[in-house]
C-alpha positions as a printed Julia matrix, in Angstrom:
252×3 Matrix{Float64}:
  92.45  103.51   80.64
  92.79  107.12   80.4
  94.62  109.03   77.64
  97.97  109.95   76.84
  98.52  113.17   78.97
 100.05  115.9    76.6
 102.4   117.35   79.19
 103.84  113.97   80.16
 106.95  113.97   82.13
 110.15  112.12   83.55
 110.33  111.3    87.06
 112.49  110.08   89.67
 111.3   107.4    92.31
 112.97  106.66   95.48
 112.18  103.54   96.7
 113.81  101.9    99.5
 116.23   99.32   98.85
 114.76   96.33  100.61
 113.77   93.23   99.06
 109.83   93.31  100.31
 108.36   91.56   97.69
 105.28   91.3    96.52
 104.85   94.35   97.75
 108.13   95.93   96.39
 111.34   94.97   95.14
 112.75   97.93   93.32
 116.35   96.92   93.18
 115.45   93.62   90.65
 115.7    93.48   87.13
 112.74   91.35   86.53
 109.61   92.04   88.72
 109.34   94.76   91.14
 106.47   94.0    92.36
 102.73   94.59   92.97
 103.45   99.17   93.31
 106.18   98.81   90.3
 103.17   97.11   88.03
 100.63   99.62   89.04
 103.1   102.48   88.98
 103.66  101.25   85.47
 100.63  100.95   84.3
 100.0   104.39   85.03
 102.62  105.49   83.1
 101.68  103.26   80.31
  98.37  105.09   80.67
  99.5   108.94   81.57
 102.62  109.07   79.01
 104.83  109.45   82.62
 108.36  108.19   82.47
 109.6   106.79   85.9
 113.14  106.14   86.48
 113.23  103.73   90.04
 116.04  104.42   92.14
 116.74  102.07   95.46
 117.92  103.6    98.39
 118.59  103.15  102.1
 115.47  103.64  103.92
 116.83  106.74  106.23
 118.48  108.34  102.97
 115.01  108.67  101.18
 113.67  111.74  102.78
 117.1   113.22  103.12
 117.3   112.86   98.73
 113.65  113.95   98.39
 114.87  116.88  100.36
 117.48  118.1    98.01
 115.13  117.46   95.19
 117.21  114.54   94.0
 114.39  112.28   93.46
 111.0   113.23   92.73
 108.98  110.76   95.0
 109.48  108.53   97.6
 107.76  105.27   97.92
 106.62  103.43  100.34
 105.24  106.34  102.64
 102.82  106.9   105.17
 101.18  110.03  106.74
 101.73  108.79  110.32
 105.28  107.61  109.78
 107.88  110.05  111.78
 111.2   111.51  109.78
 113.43  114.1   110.81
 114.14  115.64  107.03
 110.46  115.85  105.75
 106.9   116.18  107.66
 103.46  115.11  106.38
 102.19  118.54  106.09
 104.43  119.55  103.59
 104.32  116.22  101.33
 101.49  115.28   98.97
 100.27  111.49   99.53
  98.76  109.34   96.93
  95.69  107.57   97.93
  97.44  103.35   99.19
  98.79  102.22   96.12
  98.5    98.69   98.4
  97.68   98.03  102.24
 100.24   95.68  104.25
  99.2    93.62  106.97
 102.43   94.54  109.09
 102.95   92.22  112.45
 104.95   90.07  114.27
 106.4    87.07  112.71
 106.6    83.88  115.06
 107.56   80.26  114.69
 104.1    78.26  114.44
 104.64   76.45  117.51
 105.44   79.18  119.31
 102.22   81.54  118.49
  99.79   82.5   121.18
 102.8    82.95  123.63
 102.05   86.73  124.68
 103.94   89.27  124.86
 106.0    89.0   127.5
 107.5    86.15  125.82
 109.12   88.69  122.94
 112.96   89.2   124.39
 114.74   89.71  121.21
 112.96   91.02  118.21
 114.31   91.5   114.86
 113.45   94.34  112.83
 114.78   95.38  108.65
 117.4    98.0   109.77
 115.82  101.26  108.93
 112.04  100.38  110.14
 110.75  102.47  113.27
 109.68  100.02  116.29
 106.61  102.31  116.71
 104.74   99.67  118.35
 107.42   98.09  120.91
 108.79  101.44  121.65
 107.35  101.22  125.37
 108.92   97.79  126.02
 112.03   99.0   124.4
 112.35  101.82  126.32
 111.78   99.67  129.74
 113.79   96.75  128.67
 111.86   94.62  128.36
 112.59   93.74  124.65
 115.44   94.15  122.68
 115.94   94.8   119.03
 118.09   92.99  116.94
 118.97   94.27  113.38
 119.03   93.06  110.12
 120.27   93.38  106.91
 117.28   91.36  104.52
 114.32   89.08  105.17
 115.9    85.9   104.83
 118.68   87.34  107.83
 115.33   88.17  110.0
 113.37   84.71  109.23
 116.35   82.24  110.1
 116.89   84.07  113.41
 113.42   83.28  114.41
 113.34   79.63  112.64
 116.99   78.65  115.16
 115.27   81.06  117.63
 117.99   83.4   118.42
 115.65   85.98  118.33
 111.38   85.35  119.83
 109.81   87.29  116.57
 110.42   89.36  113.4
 108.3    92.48  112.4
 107.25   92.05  109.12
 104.38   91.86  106.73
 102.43   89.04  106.22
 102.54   88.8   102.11
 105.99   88.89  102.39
 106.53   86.6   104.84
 104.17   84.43  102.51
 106.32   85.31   99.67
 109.47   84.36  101.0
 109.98   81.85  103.95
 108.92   79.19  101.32
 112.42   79.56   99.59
 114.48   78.52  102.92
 111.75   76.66  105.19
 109.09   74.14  105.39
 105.69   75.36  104.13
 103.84   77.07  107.17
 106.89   77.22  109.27
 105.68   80.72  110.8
 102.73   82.74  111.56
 101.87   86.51  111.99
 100.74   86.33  115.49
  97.47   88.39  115.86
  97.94   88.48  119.87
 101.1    90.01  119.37
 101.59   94.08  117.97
 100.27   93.96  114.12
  98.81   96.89  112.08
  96.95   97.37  108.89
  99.17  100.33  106.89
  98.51  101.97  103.73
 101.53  102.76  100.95
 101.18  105.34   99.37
 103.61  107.72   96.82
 104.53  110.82   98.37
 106.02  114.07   97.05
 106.9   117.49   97.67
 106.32  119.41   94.78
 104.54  117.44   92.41
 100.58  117.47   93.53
  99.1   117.32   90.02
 101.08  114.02   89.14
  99.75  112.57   92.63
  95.99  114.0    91.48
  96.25  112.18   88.46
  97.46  108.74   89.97
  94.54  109.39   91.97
  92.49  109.1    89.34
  93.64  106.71   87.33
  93.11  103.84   90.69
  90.11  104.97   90.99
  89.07  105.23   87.44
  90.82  101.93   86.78
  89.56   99.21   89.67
  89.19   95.73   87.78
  92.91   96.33   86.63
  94.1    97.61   90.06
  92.26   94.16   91.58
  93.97   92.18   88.83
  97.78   93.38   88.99
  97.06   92.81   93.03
  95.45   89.42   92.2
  98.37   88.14   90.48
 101.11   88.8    92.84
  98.11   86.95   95.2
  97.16   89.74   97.68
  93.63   89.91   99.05
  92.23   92.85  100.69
  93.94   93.11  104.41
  90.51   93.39  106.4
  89.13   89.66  104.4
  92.79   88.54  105.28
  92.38   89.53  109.06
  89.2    87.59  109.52
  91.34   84.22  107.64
  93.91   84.66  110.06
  91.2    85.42  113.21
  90.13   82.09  112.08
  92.99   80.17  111.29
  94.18   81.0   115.01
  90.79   79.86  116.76
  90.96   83.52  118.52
  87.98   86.15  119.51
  88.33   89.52  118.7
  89.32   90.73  122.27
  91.98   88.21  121.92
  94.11   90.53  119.53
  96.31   92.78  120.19
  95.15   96.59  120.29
């Protein structure tokens, strides 16, 4: 890995406060998850100190704002706030990619659509891709509080789906529910989305994370490998054929 950087500093990380493991989990005191190792690693590797501080999801612009933390994480370039804009923020190439989609009860996959009343969403997520049907009724949101909240509305259907990702569906149904009790639905809305650290003033901390993922690959593919997340596009193509679907099947 690379050197000690002489002009090491300490840093603050927003992160938001939602249990999303293996992805990201910043508010436990034993793993954090697949961005926490990698994050630390780098710091192992750059002499960088980073404190991790969990906060609600709409508060983490706002406190990047004010300069209260140095970074956010997760961020995207195409993800809307009304504090902060992408032109002004410096992104990190994905420190992971999430398979984001809609969660369904197995039995009830391949339904369409129209058969999404009531969705539940992690309060503080943006219903980018239901925003249409939202706005004409013809699906409601229901909010909640955690993962486990979202999944046991779908398993005593109360609600038709839950957004979520698919590793952390994967992660944590398991705990409360019979193995392969739901399925990310590729007919239904589903994305591929990059995470990536974000900041406003510190570029040449971002440059040199940079540089260290790409610098560093086998250990990248080996922190990822043990919290058991394969690339997104080989996962797509497991999942096209795990559902028996064509390509013009999926949902665009």
């Amino acid at each position: 890995m690379a050197s000690i950087n002489i002009s090491a500093g300490k840093y603050i990380i927003g992160a938001q406060s939602l249990a999303y493991f293996p992805h990201y989990d910043f508010s436990s005191t034993v793993d954090k998850g697949v961005a926490w190792s990698i994050l630390e690693a780098f710091s192992e590797a750059s002499g960088h100190k980073f404190v991790y501080v969990s906060l609600p999801i709409r508060r983490l612009q706002l406190e990047l704002a004010k300069g209260n933390v140095d970074f956010v994480y997760p961020d995207n370039r195409g993800w809307d706030n009304s504090i902060t804009t992408s032109k002004e923020k410096y992104f990190s190439a994905p420190i992971t990619r999430a398979l984001t989609g809609t969660i369904v009860k197995r039995e009830n996959a391949g339904q369409g659509i129209d058969n999404i009343k009531p969705l539940a969403m992690p309060l503080g997520f943006t219903p980018v891709n239901w925003q249409v049907r939202i706005d004409n009724q013809s699906t409601d949101i229901t909010w909640v509080k955690d993962i486990q909240q979202g999944l046991t509305l779908v398993y005593q259907e109360r609600v038709d789906a839950l957004d979520l990702e698919y590793f952390v569906n994967k992660h944590s149904a398991p705990y409360y529910f019979e193995q392969d009790a739901f399925v990310l639905d590729l007919t239904l809305p589903h994305n591929d989305i990059p995470f990536s650290l974000s900041t406003l003033y510190h570029q040449d901390i971002i440059t040199e994370l940079n540089d260290f993922m790409s610098s560093n690959p086998e250990l990248i593919a080996n922190i990822k490998a043990k919290y058991e997340m394969t690339d997104t596009e080989r996962l797509f193509q497991q999942l096209l054929e795990q559902q028996g679907l064509e390509i013009e099947e999926v949902w665009k």
